[in-house]
PDB file of C-alpha atoms in Angstrom:
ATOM      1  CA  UNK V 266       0.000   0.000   0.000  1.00 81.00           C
ATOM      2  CA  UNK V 267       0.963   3.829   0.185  1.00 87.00           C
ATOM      3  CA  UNK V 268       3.099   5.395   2.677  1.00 92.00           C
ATOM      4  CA  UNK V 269       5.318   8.549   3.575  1.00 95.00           C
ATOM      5  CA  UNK V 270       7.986   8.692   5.538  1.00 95.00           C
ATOM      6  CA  UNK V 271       9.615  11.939   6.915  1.00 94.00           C
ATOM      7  CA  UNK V 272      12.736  12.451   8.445  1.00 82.00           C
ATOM      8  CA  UNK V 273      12.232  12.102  12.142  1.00 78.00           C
ATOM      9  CA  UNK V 274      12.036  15.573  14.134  1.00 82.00           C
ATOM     10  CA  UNK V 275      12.089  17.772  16.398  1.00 94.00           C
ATOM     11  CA  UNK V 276      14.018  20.067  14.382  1.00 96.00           C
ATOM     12  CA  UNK V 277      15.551  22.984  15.606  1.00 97.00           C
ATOM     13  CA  UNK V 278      16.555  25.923  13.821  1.00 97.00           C
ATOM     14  CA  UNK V 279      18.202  29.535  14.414  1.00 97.00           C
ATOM     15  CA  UNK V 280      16.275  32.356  12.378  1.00 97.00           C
ATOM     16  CA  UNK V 281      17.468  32.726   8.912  1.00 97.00           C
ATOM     17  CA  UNK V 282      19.109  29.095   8.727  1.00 97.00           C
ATOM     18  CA  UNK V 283      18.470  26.868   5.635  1.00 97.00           C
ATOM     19  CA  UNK V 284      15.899  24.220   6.345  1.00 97.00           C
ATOM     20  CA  UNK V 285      15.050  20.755   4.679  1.00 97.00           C
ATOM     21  CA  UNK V 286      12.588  18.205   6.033  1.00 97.00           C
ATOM     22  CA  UNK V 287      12.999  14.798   4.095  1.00 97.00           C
ATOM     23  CA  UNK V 288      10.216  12.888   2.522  1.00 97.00           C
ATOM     24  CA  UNK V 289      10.037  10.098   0.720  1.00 97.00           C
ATOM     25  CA  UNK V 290       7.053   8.040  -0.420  1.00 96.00           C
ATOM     26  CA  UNK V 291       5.986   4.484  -1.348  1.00 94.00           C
ATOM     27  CA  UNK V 292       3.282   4.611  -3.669  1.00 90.00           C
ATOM     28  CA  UNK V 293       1.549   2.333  -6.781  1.00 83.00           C
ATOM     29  CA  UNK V 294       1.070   4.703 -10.025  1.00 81.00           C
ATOM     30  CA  UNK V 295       1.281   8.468  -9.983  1.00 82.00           C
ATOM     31  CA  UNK V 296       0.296  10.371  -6.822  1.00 88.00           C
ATOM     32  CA  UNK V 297      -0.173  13.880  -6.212  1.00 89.00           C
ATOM     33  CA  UNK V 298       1.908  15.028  -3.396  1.00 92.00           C
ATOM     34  CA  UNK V 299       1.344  17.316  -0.488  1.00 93.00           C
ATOM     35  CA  UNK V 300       3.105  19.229   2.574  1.00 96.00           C
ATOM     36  CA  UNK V 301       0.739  20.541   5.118  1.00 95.00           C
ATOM     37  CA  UNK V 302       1.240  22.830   7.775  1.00 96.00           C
ATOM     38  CA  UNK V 303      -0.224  22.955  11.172  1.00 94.00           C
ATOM     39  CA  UNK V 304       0.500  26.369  13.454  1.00 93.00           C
ATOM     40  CA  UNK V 305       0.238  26.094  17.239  1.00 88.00           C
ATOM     41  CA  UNK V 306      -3.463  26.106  18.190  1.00 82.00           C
ATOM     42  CA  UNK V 307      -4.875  25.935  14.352  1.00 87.00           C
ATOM     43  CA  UNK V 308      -5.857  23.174  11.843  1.00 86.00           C
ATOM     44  CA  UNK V 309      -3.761  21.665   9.136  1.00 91.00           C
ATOM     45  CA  UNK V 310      -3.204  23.893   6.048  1.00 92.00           C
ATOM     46  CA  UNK V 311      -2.136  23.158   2.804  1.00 92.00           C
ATOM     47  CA  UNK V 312       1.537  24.611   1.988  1.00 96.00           C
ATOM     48  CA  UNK V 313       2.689  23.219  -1.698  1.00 95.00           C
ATOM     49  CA  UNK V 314       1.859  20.474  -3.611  1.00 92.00           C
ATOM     50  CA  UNK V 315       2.662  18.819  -6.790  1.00 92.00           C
ATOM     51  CA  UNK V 316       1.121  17.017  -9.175  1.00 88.00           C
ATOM     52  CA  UNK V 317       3.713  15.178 -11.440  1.00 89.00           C
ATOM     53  CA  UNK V 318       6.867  14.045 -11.747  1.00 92.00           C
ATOM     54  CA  UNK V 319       9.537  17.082 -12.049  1.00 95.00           C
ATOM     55  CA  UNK V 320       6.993  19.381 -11.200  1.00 94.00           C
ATOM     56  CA  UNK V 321       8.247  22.062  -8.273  1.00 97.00           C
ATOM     57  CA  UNK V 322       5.219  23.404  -5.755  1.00 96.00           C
ATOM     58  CA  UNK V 323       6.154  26.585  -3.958  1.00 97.00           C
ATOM     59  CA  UNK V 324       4.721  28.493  -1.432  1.00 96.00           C
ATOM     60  CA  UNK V 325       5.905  31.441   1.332  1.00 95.00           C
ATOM     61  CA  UNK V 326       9.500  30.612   0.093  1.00 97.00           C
ATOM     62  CA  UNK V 327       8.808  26.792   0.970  1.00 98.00           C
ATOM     63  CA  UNK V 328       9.622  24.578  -2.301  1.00 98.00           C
ATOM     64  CA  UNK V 329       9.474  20.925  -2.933  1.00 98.00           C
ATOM     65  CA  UNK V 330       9.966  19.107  -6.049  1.00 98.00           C
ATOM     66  CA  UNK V 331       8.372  15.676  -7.254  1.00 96.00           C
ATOM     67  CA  UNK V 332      11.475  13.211  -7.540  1.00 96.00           C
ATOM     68  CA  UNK V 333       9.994   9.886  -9.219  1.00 93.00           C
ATOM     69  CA  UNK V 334      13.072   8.392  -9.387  1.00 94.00           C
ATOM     70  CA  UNK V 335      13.869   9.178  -6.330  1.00 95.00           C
ATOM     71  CA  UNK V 336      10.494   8.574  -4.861  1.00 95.00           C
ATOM     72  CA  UNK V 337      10.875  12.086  -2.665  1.00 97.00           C
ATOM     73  CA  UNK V 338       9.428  15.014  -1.969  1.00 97.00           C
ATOM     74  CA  UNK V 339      11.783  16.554   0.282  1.00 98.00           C
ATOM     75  CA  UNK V 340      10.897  20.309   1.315  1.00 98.00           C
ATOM     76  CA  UNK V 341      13.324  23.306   1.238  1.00 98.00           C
ATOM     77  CA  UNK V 342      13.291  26.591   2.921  1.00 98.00           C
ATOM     78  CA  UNK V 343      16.647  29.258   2.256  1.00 97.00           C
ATOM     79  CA  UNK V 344      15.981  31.411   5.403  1.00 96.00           C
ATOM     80  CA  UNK V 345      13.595  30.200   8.413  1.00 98.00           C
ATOM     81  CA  UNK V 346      11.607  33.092  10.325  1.00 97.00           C
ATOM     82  CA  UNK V 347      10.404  32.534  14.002  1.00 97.00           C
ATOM     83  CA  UNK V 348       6.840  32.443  12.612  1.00 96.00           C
ATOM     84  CA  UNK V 349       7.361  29.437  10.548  1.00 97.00           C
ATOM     85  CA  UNK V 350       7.417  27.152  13.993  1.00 97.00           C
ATOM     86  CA  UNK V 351       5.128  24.421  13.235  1.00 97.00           C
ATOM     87  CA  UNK V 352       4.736  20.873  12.328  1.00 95.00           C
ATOM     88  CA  UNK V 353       4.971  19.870   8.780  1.00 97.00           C
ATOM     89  CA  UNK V 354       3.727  16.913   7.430  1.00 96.00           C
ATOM     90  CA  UNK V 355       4.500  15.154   3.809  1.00 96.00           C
ATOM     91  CA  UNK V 356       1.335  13.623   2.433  1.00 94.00           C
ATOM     92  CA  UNK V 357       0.130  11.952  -0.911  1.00 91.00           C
ATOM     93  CA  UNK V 358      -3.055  10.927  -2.468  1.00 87.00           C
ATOM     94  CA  UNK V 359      -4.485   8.056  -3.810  1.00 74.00           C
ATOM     95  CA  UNK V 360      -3.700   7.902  -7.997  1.00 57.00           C
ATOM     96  CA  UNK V 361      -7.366   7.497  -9.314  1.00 55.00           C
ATOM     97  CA  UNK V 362      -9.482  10.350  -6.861  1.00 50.00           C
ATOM     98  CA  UNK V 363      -7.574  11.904  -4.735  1.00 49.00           C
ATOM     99  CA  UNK V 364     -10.181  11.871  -1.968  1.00 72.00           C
ATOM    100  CA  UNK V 365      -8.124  10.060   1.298  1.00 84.00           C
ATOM    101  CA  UNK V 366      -4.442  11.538   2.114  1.00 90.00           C
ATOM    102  CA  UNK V 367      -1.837   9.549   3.475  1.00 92.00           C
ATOM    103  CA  UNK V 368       0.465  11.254   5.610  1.00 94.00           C
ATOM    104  CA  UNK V 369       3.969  10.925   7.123  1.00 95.00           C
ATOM    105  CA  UNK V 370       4.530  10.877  10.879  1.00 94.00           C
ATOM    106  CA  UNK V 371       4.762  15.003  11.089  1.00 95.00           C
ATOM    107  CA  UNK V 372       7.826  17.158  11.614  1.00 96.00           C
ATOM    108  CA  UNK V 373       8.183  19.913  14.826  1.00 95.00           C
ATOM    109  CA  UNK V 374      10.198  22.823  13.543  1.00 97.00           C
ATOM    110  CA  UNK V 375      11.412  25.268  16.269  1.00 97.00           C
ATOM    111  CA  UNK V 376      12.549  28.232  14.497  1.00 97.00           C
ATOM    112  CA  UNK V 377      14.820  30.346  17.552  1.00 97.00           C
ATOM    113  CA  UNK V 378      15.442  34.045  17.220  1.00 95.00           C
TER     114      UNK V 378
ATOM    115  CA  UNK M  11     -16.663  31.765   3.608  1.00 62.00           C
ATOM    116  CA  UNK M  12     -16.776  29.895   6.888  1.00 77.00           C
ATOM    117  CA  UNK M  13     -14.159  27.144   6.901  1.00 90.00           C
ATOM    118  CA  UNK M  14     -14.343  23.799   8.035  1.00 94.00           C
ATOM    119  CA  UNK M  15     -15.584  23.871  11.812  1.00 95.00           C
ATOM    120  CA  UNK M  16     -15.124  20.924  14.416  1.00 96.00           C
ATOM    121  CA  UNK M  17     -16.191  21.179  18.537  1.00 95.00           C
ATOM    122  CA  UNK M  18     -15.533  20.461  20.705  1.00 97.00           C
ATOM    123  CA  UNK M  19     -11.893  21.389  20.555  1.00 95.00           C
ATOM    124  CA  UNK M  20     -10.984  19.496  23.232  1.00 96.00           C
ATOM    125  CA  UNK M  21     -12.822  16.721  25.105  1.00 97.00           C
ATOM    126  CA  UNK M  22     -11.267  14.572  28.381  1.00 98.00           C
ATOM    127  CA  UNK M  23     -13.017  11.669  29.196  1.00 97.00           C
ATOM    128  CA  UNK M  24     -13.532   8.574  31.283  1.00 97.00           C
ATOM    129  CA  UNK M  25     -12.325   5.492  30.054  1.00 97.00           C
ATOM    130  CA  UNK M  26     -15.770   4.107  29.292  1.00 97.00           C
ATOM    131  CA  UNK M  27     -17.431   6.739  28.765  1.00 97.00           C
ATOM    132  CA  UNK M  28     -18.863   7.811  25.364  1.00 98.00           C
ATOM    133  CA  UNK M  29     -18.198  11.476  23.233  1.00 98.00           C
ATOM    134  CA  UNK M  30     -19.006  12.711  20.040  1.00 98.00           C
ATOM    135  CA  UNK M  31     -17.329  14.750  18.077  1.00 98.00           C
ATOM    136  CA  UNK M  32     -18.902  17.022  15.328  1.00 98.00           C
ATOM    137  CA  UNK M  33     -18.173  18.343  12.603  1.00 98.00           C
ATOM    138  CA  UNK M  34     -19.330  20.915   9.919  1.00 97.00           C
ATOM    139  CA  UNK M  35     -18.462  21.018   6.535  1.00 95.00           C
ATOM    140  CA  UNK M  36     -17.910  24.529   4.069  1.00 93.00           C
ATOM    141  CA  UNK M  37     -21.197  24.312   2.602  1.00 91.00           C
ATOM    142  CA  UNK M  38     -22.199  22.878  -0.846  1.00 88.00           C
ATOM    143  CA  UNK M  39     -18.571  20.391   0.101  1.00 90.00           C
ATOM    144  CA  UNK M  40     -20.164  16.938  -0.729  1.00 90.00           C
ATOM    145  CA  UNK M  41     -17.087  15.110   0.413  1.00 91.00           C
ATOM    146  CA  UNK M  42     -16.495  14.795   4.064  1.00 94.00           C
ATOM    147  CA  UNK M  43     -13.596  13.359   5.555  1.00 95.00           C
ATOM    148  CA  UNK M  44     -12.238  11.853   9.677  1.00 97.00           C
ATOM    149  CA  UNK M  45      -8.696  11.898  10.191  1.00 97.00           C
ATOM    150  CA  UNK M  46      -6.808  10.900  13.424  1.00 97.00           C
ATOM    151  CA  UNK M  47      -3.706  11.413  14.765  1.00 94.00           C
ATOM    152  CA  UNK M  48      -2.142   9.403  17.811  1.00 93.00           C
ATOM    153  CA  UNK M  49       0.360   9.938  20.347  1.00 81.00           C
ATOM    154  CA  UNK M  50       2.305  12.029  17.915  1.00 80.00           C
ATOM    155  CA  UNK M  51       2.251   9.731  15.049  1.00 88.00           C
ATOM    156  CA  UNK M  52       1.450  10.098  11.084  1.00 90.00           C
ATOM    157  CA  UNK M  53      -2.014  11.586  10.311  1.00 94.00           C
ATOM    158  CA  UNK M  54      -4.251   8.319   9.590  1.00 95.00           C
ATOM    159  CA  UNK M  55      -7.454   8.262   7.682  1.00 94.00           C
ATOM    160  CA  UNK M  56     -10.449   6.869   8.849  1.00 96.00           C
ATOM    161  CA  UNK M  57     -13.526   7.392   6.783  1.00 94.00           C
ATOM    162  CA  UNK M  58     -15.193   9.265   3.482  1.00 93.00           C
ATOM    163  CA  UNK M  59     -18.370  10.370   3.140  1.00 93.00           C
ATOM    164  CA  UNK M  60     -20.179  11.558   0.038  1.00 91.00           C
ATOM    165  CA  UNK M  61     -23.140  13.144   0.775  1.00 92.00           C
ATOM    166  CA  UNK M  62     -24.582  10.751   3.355  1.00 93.00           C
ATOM    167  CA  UNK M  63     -23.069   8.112   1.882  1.00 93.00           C
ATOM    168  CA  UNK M  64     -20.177   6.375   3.348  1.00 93.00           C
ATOM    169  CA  UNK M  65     -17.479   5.721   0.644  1.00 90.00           C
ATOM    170  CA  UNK M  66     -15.008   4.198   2.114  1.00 91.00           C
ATOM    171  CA  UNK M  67     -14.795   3.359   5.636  1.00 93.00           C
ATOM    172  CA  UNK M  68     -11.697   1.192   5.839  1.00 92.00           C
ATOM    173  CA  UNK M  69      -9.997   3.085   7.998  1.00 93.00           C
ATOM    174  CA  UNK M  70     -11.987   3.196  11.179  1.00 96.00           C
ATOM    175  CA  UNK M  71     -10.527   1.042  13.900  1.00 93.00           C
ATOM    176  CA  UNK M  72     -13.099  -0.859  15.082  1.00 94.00           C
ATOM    177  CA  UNK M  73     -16.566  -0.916  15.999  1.00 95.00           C
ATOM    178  CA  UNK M  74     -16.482   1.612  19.097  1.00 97.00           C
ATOM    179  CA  UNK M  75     -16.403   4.014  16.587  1.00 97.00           C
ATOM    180  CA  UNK M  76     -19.961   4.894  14.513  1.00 97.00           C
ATOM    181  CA  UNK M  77     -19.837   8.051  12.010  1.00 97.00           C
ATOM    182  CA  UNK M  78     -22.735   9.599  10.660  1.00 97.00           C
ATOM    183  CA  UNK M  79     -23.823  12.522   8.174  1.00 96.00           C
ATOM    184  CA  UNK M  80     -27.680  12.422   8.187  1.00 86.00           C
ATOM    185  CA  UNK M  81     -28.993  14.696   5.571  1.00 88.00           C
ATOM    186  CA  UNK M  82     -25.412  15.199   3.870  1.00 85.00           C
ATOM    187  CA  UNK M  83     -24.479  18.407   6.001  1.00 92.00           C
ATOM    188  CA  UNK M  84     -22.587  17.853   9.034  1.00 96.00           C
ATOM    189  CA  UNK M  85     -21.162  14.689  10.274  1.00 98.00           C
ATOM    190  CA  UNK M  86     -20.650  13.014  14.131  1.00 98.00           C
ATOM    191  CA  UNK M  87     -18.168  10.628  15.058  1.00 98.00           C
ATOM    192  CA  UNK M  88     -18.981   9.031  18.548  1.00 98.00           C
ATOM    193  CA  UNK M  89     -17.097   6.501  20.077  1.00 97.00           C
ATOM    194  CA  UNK M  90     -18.536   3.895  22.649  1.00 97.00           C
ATOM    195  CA  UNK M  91     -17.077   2.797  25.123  1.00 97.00           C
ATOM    196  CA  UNK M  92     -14.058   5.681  24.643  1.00 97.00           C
ATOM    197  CA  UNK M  93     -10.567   3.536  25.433  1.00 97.00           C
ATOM    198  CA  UNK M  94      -7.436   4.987  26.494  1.00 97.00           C
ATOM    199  CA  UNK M  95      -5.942   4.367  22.953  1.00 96.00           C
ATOM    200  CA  UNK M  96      -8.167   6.293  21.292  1.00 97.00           C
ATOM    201  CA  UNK M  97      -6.584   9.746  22.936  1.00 97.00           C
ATOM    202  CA  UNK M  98      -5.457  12.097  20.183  1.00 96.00           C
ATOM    203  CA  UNK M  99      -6.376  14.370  17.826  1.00 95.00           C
ATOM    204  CA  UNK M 100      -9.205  13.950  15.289  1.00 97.00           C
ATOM    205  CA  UNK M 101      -9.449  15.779  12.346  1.00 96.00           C
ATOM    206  CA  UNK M 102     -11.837  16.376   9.775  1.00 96.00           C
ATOM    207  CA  UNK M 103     -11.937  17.500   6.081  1.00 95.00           C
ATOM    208  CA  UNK M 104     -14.368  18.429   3.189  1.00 93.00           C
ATOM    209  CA  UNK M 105     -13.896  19.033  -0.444  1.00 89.00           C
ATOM    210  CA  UNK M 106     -15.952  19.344  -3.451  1.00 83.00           C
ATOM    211  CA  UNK M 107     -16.063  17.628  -6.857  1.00 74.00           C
ATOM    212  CA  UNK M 108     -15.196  19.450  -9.910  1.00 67.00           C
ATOM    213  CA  UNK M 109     -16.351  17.799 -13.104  1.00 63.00           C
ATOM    214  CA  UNK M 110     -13.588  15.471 -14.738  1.00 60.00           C
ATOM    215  CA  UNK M 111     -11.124  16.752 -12.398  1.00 61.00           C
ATOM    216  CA  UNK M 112     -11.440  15.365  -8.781  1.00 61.00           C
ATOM    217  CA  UNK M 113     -11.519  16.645  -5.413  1.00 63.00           C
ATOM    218  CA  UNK M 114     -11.023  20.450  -4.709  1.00 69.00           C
ATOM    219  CA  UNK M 115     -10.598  22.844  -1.865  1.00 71.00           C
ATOM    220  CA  UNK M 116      -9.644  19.720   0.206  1.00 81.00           C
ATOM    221  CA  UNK M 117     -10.015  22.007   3.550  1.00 90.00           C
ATOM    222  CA  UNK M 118      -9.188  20.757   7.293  1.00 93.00           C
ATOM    223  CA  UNK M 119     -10.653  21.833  10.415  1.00 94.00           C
ATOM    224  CA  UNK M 120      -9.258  22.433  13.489  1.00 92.00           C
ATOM    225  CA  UNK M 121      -9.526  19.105  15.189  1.00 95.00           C
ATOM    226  CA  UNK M 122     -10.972  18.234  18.472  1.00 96.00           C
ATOM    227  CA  UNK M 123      -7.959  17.144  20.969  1.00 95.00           C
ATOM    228  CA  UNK M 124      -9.719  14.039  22.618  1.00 97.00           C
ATOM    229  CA  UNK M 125      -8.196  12.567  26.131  1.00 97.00           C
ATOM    230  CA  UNK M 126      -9.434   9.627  27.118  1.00 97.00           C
ATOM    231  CA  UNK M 127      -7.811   8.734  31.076  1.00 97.00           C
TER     232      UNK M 127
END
């Protein structure tokens, strides 16, 4: 079956450092693929996604791009801010509707001042 | 546009004991969705609803949990007898259909923070 697989947090982070949270996926055809957000005390927002191979989804300065061969989806950040403390999860769909996510275990990012 | 709205936000409970957890859809969003997240694990689905229909319900756990959507609007998810595993966070989602191309505005509420001790 599907699954996603980010790198294991917390992850901790001094204001303007570079950031990359690893994901990679298991998967049977072509999924779509997802990073969510979720800020302290609010519900899980969509960030980027992508919907084929090669393609790059981009968002607040947050990129990711769709690595078939690779099977990874690995998210990128240049300079961090203090607001972007959250926990970020990978996630794809299922090929044929898209209607049920599967999601990686979630990474905490402390961004520090 | 209101977004996807869930309550109670947080709910502690006996072990036992039963709760229900609502949810409301954005409106005219035919596709509703129960997510769950334990102990600080990955995000794990639990059931689709189309209209009042449920799609697929391969996720739920077992059969403490029942999910409704009477009428196609909002949607409960009670569970009976509440066990200590089921502590954690449950979310919910809707989306609508566009013609020939699948799911959009895939939208998450808040989730309702359930503690079950």
């Amino acid at each position: 079956g599907n699954s996603v697989t980010q790198m294991e947090g917390p992850v901790t982070l001094s204001e303007e450092a570079f950031l990359t949270i690893n994901c990679t996926y298991t998967a049977t055809g072509y999924p779509s693929l997802f990073w969510y957000v979720q800020y302290p005390g609010e519900g899980l927002q969509l960030l980027l996604k992508a919907t084929k191979a090669d393609d790059k989804g981009s968002n607040k300065g947050f990129e990711a791009t769709y690595r078939k061969e690779t099977t990874s989806f690995h998210l990128e950040k240049g300079s961090v801010q203090v607001s972007d403390s959250a926990v970020y999860f990978c996630a794809l769909d299922r090929e044929t509707s898209g209607s049920r996510l599967t999601f990686g275990e979630g990474t905490q990012l402390t961004v520090n001042p | 546009e209101a977004g996807v709205t869930q309550f109670p936000s947080h709910s502690v409970i006996e072990k036992g004991q039963t709760v229900t957890l609502r949810c409301d859809p954005i409106s005219g969003h035919d596709n509703l969705y129960w997510y769950r997240r334990v102990m600080g694990k990955e995000i794990k689905f639990l059931l689709h609803f189309v209209k009042e229909s449920k799609q697929d319900e391969s996720g739920m756990p077992n059969n403490r949990f029942l999910a409704e959507r009477t009428g196609g609007t909002y949607s409960t998810l009670k569970v009976q007898p509440a066990e200590l595993e089921d502590s954690g966070v449950y979310f919910c989602a809707s989306s609508y259909y566009y013609p020939g191309q699948g799911p959009h505005g895939y939208t998450f509420g808040s989730g309702t923070r359930l503690t079950v001790v």
